[in-house]
Short mmCIF file of C-alpha atoms and ligand atoms in Angstrom, two decimals:
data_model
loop_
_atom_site.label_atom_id
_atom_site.label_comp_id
_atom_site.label_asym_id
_atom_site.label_seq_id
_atom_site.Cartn_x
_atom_site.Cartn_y
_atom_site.Cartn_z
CA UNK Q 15 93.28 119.01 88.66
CA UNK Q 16 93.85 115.05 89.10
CA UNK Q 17 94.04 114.06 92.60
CA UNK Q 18 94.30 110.32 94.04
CA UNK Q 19 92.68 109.40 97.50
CA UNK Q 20 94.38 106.17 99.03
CA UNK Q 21 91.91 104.17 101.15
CA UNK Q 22 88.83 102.59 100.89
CA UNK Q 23 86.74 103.22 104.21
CA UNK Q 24 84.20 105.21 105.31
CA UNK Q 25 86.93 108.38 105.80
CA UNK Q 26 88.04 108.16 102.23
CA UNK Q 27 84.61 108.53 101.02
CA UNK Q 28 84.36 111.42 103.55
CA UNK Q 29 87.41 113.23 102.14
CA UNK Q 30 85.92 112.81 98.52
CA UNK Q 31 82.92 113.78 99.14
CA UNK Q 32 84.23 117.13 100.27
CA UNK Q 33 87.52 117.73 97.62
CA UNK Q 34 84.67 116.99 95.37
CA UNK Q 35 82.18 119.80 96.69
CA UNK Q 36 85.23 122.03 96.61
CA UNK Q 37 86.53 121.62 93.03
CA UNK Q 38 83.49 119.40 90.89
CA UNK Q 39 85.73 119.63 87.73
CA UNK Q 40 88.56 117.64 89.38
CA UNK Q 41 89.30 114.39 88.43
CA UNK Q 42 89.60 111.58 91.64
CA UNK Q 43 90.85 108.59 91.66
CA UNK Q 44 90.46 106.51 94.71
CA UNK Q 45 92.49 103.48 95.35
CA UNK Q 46 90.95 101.29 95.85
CA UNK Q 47 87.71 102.83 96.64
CA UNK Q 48 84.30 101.59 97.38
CA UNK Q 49 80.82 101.05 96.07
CA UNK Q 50 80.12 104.35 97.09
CA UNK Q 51 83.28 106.59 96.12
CA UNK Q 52 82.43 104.88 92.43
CA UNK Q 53 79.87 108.40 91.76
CA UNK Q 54 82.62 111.05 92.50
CA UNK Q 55 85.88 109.10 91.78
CA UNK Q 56 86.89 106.43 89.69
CA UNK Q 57 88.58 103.53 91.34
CA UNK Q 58 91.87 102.46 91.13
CA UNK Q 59 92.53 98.61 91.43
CA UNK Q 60 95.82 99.09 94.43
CA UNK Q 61 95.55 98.50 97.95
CA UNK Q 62 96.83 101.04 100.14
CA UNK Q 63 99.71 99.22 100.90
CA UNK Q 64 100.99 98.91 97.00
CA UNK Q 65 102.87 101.91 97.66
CA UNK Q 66 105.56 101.38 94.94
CA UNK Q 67 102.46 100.49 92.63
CA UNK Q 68 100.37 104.11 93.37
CA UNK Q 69 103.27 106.19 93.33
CA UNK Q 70 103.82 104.42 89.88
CA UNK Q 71 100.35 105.37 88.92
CA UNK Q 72 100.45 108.88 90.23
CA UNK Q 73 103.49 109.37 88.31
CA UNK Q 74 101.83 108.31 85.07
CA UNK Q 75 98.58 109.95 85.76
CA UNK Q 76 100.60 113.07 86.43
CA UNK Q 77 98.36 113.44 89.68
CA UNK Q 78 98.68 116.74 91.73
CA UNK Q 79 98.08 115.73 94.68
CA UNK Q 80 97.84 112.48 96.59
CA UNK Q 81 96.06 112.22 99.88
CA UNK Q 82 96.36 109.34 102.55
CA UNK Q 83 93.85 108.01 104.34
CA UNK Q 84 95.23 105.16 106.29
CA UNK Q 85 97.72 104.61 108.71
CA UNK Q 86 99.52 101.41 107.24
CA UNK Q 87 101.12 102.86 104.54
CA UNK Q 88 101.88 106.24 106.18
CA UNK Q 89 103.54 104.19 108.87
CA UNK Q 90 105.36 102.01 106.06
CA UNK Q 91 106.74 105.25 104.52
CA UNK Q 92 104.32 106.43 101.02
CA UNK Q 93 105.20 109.96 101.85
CA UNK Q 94 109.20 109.15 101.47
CA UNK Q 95 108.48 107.30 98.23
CA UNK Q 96 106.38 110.03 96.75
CA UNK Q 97 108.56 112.41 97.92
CA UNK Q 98 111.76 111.22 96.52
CA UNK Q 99 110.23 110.42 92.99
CA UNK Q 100 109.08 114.40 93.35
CA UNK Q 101 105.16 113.40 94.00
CA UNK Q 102 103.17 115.92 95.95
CA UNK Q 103 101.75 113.88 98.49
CA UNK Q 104 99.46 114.89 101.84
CA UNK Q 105 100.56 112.97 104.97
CA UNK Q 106 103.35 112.63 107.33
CA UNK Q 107 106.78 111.10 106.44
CA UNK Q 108 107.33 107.18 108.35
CA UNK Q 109 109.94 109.01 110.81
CA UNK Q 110 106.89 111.63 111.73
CA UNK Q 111 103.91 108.62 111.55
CA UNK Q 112 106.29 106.60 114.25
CA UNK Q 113 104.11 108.48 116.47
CA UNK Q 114 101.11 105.98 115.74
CA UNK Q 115 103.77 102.84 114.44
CA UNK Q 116 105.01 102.60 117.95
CA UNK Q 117 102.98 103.50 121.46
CA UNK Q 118 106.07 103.28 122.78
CA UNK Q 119 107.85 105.66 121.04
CA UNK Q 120 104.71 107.91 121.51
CA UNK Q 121 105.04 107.96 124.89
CA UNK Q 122 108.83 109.00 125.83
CA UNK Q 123 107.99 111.22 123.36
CA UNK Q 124 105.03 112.55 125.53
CA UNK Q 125 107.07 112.31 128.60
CA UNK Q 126 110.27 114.26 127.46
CA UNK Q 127 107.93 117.16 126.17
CA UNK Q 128 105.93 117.01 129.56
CA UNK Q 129 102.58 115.73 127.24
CA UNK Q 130 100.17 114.73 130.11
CA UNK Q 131 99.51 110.92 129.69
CA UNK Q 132 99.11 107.92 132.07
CA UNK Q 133 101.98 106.40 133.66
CA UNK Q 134 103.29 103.78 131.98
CA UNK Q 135 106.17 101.23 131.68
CA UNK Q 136 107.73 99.61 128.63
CA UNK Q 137 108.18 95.99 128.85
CA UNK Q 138 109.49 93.36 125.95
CA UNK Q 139 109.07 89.82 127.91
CA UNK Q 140 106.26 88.27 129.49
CA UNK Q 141 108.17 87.75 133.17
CA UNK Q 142 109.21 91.56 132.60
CA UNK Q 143 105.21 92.16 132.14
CA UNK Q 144 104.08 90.01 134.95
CA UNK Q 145 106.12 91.98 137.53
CA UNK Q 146 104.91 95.28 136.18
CA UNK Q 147 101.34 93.78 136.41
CA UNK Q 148 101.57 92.89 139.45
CA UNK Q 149 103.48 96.20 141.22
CA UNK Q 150 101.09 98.37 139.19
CA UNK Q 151 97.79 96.41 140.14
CA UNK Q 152 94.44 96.76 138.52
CA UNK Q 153 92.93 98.15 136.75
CA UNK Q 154 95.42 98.43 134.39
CA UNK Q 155 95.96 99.36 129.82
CA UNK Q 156 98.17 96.84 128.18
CA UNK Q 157 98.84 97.77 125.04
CA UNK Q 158 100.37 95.94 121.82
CA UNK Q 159 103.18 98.68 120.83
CA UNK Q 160 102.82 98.33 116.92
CA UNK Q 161 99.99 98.56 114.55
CA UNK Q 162 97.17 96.36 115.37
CA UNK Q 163 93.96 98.04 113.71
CA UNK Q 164 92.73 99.46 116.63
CA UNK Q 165 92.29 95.98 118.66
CA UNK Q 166 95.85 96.58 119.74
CA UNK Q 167 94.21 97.95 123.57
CA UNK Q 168 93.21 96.02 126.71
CA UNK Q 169 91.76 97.64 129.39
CA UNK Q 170 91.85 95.16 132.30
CA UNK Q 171 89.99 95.15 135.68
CA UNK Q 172 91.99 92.69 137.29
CA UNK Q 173 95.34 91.25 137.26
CA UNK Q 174 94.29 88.01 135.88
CA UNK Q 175 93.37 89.57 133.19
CA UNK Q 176 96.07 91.70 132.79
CA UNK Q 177 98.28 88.71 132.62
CA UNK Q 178 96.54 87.12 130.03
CA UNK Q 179 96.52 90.18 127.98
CA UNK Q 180 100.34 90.61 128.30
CA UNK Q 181 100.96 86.48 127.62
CA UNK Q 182 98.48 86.55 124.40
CA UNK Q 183 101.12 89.21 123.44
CA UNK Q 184 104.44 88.44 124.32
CA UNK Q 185 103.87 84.74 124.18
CA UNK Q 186 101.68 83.94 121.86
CA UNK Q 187 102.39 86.71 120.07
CA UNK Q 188 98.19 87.38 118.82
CA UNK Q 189 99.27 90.70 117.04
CA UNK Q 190 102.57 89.38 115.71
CA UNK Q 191 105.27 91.68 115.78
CA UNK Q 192 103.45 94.82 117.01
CA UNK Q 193 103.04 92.91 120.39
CA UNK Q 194 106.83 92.56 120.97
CA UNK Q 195 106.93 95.28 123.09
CA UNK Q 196 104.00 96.02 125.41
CA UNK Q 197 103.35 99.25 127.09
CA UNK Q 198 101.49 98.95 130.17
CA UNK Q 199 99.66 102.23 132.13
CA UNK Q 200 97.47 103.47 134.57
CA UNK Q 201 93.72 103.57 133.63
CA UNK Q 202 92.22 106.88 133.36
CA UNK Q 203 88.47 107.43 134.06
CA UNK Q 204 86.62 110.15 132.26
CA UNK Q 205 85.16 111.21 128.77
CA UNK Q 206 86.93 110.52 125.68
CA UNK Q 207 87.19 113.17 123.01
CA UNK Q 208 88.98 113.61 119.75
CA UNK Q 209 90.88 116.68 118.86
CA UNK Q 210 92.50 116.28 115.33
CA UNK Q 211 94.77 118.94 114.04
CA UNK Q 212 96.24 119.99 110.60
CA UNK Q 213 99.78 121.11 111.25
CA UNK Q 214 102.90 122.01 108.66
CA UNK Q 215 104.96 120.99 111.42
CA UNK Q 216 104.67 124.26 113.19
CA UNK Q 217 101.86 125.59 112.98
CA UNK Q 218 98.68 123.61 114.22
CA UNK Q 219 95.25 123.84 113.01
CA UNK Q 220 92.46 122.69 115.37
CA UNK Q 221 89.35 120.88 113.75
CA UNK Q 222 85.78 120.46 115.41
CA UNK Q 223 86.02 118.41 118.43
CA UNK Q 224 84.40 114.96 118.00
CA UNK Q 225 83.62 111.45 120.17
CA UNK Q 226 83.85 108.24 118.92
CA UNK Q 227 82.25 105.44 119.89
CA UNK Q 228 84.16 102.62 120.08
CA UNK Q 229 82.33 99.59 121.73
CA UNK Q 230 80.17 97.60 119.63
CA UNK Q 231 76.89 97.85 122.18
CA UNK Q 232 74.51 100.73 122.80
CA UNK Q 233 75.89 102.30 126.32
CA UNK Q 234 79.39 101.50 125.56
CA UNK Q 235 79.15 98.11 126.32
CA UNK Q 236 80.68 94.82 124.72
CA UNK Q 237 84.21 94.29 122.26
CA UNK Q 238 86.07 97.79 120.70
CA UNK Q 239 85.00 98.24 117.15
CA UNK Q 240 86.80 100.11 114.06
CA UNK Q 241 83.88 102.80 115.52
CA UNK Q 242 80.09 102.48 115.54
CA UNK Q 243 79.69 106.10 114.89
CA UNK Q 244 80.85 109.95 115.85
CA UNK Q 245 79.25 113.02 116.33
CA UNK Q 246 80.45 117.01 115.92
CA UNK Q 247 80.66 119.47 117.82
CA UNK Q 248 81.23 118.48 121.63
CA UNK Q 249 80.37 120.81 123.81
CA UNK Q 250 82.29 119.77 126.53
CA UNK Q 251 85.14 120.52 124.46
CA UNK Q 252 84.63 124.42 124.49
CA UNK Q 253 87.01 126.81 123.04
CA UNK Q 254 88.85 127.21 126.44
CA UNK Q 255 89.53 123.53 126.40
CA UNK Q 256 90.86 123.27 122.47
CA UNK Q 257 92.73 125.70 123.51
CA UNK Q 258 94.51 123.79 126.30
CA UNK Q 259 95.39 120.73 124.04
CA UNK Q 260 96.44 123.05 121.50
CA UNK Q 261 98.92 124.90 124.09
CA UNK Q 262 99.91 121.94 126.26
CA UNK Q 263 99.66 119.36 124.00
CA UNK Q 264 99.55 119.67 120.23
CA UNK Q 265 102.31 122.55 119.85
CA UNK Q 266 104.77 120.47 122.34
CA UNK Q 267 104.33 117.11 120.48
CA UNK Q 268 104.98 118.74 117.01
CA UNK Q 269 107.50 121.15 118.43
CA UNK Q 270 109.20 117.66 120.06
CA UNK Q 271 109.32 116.00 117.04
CA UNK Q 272 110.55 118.70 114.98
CA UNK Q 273 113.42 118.24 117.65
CA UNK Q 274 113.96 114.88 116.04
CA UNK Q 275 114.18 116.07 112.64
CA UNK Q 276 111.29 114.57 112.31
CA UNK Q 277 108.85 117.11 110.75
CA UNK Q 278 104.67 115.88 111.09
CA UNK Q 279 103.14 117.80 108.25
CA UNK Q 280 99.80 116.10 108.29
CA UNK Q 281 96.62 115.59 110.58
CA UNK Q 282 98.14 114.76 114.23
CA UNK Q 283 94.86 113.16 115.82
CA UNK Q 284 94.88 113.44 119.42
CA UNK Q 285 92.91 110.73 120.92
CA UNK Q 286 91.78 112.57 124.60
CA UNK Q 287 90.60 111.45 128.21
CA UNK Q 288 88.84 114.46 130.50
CA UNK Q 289 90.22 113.43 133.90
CA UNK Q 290 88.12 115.93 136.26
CA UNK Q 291 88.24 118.15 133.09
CA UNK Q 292 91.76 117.90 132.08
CA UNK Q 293 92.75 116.46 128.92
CA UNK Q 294 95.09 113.13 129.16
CA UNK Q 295 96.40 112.04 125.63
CA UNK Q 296 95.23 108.39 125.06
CA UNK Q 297 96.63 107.94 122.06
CA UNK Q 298 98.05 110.02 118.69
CA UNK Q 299 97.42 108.88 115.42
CA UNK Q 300 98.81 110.28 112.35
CA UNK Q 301 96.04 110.52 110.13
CA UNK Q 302 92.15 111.41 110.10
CA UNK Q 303 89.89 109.42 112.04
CA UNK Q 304 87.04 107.09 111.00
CA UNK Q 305 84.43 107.71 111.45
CA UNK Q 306 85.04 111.06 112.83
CA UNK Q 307 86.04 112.41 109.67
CA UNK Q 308 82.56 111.56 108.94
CA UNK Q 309 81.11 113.92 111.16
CA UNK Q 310 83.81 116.87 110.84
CA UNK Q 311 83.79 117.60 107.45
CA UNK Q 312 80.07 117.82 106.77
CA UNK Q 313 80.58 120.86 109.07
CA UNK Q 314 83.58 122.40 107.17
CA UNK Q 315 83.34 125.61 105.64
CA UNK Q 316 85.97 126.73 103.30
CA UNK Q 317 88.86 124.86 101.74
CA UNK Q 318 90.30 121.42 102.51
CA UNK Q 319 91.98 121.19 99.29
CA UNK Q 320 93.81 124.36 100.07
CA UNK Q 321 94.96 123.35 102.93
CA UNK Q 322 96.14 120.12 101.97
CA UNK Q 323 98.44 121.21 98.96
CA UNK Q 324 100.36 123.84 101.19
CA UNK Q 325 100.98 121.36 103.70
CA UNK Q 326 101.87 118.92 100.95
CA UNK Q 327 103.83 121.17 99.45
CA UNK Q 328 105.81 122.08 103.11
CA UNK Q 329 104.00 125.61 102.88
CA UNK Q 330 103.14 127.50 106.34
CA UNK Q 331 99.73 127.44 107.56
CA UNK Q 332 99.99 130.20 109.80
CA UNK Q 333 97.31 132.37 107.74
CA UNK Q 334 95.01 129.78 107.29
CA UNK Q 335 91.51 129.89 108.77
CA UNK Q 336 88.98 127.46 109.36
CA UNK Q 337 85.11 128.15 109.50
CA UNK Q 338 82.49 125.98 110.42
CA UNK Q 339 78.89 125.93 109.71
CA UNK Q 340 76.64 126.44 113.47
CA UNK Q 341 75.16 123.13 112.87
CA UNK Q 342 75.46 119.46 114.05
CA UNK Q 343 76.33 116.21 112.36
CA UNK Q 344 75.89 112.75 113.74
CA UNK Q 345 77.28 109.43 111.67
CA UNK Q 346 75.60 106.41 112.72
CA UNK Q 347 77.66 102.78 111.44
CA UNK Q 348 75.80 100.43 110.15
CA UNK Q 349 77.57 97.13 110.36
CA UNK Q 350 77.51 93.32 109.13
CA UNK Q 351 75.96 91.07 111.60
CA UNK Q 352 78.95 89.20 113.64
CA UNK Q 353 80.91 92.27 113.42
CA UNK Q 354 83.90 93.00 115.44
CA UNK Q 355 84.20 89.35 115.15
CA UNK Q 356 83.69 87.06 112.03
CA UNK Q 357 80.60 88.27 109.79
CA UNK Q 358 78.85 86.98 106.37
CA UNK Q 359 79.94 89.13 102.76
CA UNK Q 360 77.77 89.90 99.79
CA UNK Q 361 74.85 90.86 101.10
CA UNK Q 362 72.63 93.37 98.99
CA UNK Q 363 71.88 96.80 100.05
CA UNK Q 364 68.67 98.48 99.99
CA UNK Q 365 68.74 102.27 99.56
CA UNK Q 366 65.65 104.52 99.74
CA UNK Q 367 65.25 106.76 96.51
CA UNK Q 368 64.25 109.53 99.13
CA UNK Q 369 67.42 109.60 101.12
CA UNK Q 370 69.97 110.47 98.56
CA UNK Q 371 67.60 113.53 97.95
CA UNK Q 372 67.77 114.47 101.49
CA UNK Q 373 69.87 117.93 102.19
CA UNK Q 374 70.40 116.85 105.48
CA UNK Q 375 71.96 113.34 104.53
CA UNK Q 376 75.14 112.06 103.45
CA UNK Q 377 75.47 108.44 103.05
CA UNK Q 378 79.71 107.44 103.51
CA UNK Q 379 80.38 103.90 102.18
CA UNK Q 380 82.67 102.08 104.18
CA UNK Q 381 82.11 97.99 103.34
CA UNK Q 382 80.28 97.92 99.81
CA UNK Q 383 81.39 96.93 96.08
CA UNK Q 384 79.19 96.56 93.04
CA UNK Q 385 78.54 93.05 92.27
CA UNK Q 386 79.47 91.65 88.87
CA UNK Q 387 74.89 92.49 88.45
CA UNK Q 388 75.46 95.55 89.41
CA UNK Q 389 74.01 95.65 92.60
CA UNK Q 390 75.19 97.36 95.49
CA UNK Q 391 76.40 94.31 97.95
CA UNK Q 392 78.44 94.10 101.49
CA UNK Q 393 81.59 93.55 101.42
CA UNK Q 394 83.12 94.40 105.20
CA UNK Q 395 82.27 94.52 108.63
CA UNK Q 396 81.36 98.47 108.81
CA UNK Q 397 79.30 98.95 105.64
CA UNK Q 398 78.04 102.19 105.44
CA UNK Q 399 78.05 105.70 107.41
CA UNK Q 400 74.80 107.75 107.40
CA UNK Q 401 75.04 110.91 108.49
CA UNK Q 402 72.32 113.37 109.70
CA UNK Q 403 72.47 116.99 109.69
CA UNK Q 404 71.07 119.47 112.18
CA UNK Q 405 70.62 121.92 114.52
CA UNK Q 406 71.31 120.35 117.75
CA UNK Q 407 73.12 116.68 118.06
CA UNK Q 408 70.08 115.53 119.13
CA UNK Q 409 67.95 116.12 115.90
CA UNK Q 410 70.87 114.93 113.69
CA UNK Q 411 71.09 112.00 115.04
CA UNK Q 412 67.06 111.78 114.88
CA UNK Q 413 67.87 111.91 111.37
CA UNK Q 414 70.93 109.49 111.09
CA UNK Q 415 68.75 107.47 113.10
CA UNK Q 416 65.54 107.35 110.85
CA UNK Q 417 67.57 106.62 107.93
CA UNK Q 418 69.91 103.92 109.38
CA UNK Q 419 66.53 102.12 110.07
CA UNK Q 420 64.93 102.45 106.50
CA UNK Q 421 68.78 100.77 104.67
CA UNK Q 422 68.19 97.86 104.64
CA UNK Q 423 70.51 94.57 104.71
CA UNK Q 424 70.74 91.01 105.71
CA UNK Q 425 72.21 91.16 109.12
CA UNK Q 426 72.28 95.07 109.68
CA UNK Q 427 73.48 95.96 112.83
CA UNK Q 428 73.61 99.75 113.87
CA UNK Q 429 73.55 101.49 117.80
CA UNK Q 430 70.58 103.10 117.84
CA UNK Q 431 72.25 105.79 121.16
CA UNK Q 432 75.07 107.65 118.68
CA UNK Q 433 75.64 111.29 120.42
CA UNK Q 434 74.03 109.83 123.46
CA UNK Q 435 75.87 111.92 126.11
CA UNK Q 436 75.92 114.97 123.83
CA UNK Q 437 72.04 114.80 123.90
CA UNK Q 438 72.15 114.08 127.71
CA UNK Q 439 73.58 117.57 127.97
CA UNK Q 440 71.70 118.96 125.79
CA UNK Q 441 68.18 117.41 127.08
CA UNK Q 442 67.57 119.65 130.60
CA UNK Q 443 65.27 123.03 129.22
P1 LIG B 26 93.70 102.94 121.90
O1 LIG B 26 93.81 101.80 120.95
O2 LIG B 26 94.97 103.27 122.59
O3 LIG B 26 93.00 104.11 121.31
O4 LIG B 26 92.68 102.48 123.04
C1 LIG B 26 91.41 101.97 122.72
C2 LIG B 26 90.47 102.34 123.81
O5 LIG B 26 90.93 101.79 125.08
C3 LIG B 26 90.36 103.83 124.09
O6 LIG B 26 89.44 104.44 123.24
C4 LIG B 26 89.95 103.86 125.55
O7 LIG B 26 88.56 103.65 125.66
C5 LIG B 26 90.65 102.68 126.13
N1 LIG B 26 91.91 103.10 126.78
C6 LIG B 26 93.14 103.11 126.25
N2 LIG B 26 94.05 103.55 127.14
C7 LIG B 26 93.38 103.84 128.27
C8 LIG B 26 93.75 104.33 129.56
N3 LIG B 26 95.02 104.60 129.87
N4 LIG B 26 92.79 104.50 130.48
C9 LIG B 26 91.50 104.21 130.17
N5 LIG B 26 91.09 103.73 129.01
C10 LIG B 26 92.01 103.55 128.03
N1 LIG B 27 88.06 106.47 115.40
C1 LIG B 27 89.30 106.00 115.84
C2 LIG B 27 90.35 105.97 114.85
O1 LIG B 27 90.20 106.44 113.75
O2 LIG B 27 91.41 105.44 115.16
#
């Protein structure tokens, strides 16, 4: 079997990592790839958005199955392409991945299929924004509307700084074109959790609940990252509750969009806020998280693969079953100093013999190549995911930890509290 990963983070190597456990005589490719997906998969020199270049390649590679990591080229349409030159291809089409292209199209779609969200308004001029602003007060979520690699989000205490947020939008126009239209909403307070789901379009398939953590500082404190690191289960998010945001949220937003003729075969990640215990939807995206994905699959029993191809190939899966092992898995980031902002390339990597031996580690490149010596060297701003395995959150992210601190780097930069709440709860005996 020949299958091609698109992508080159942290989640690709994640997804590799496990088609590879599943089937170890199939032959990945991974476009591009990293230093790290080199051992299972061999890379592919495209970018993810080359889309009329890797469904060229899949076509002459005769590749079974192509799986998307991203969200760029899902949003700019791969699926279509592969599907019209008869390519199986995992991923929603650009008419289904609108639901992460546009916030504002994500939320009428929310409010016609009674999704519980924060109120919001849709504005497209800066004196439109200002009077929102001001009627809605603070604090207050402006939000780019298109694509704007996660920095697209600004929570604002005050209405200063709401207005700035809406003019380095509208006016100056900081995210380009995906700040033309600005939604603005009521700020939620409460616990963020993500729920991702595989769905055919009907059916949906819950996976283990996970948190993120997005802010570059230990505590949540400081600028939104990419993600400093995830952790799976959440205990919070009991059976009871993924059963709720199955029921009142996932089934209504596919069901919705099947409405539209617009079909989401694919991961639908729900991005979650626990007001006083009930689940808000901050924000969909059409694709698997990073680096949740990270954490989730480590804990995966049974098939991905299988999965994937019926949904790829618009097969039901209302039989399918998920298991997952009792355990716990923590990824801790470790990043390149100056990261969200501006940081230094080509640093090398030190890896410990001993921790690529470990059962109860999985190291997930994210930001490494091979340097023309060679060696393993930095090349982004999140560089590698370690992940620790074990029986409580707490003890895999003692692990995570311990080996986090032993990589070593020019500049490394990792938060040493990953899984901090989950350990709170855990902690009283
Ligand atoms: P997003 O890009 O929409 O995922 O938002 C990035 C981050 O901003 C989220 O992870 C939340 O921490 C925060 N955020 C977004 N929308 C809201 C909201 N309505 N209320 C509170 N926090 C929010
Ligand atoms: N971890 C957040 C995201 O993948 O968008």
């Amino acid at each position: 079997m020949r299958i091609l990963v698109v992508g080159s983070g942290g989640r690709e190597h994640a997804l590799i990592w496990k088609l590879k456990a599943e089937r170890p005589e199939a032959q990945i490719y991974a476009a591009p790839g990293n230093g790290g997906t080199k051992t299972l998969a061999e890379s592919v020199p495209l970018k993810a958005e080359e889309i009329a270049g890797l469904a060229d390649f899949a076509e002459s590679r005769e590749i079974d199955l192509t799986v998307v990591g991203p969200e760029a080229p899902l949003v700019a349409g791969i699926v279509d392409v592969f599907q019209q030159r008869g390519l199986t291809i995992f991923g929603p089409s650009a008419a289904a991945a609108e639901l992460e292209g546009s916030k504002a199209f994500a939320k009428d779609l929310m409010k016609q299929a009674g999704v519980p969200t924060a109120a919001y308004q849709t504005v497209q001029s800066y004196d439109e924004a200002e009077r929102v602003i001001r009627k809605r007060g603070a604090p207050v979520v402006v939000k780019a509307s298109g694509l704007a690699a996660g920095k697209g989000s600004i929570v604002c205490r005050t209405i200063e700084d709401a207005l700035d947020a809406a003019r380095s939008m509208l006016i100056d126009r900081r995210f380009g074109n995906a700040g033309a239209t600005v939604v603005i909403e009521d700020f939620l307070e409460g616990e963020e959790l993500s729920l991702l789901f595989l769905t055919d379009g009907t059916v949906t398939l819950p996976l283990l609940p996970s948190q993120d953590h997005k802010p570059i500082g230990e505590g949540d404190t400081g600028p939104n990252t990419g993600g400093m690191g995830a952790y799976a289960p959440v205990s919070i998010a009991d059976t009871k509750l993924v059963d709720r945001v199955t029921e009142r949220i996932a089934l209504p937003t596919v069901r919705a969009l099947a409405k539209q003729e617009r079909p989401f075969r694919g991961v639908l990640y729900c991005g979650l806020i626990l007001v006083q215990g009930d689940p808000y939807v901050i924000e969909y995206n059409c694709r698997f998280g990073d680096p949740e994905t990270q954490a989730i699959l480590p804990l995966m029993g049974g098939s991905l693969l299988e999965l994937f191809e019926r949904v790829a190939r618009g097969d039901s899966i209302a039989a399918a079953r998920i298991t997952w092992t009792e355990r716990a898995a923590v990824c801790t980031v470790l990043a390149s100093a100056g990261y969200p902002g501006s940081y230094d390339k080509g640093k090398v990597i030190r890896i410990p013999k001993r921790l690529g031996e470990d059962p109860d580690l999985i190291l997930l490149h994210a930001g490494t190549r091979r340097d023309p010596e060679r060696r393993l060297v930095t090349s982004g701003g999140r560089v590698l995911g370690v992940v620790g395995l074990g029986e409580t959150v707490r003890a895999a992210a003692e692990k995570s930890r311990a080996a986090a601190t032993d990589i070593k780097f020019e500049g490394k930069y990792f938060r040493k509290d990953i899984g901090y709440r989950e350990i709170q709860r855990e902690a009283p005996r």
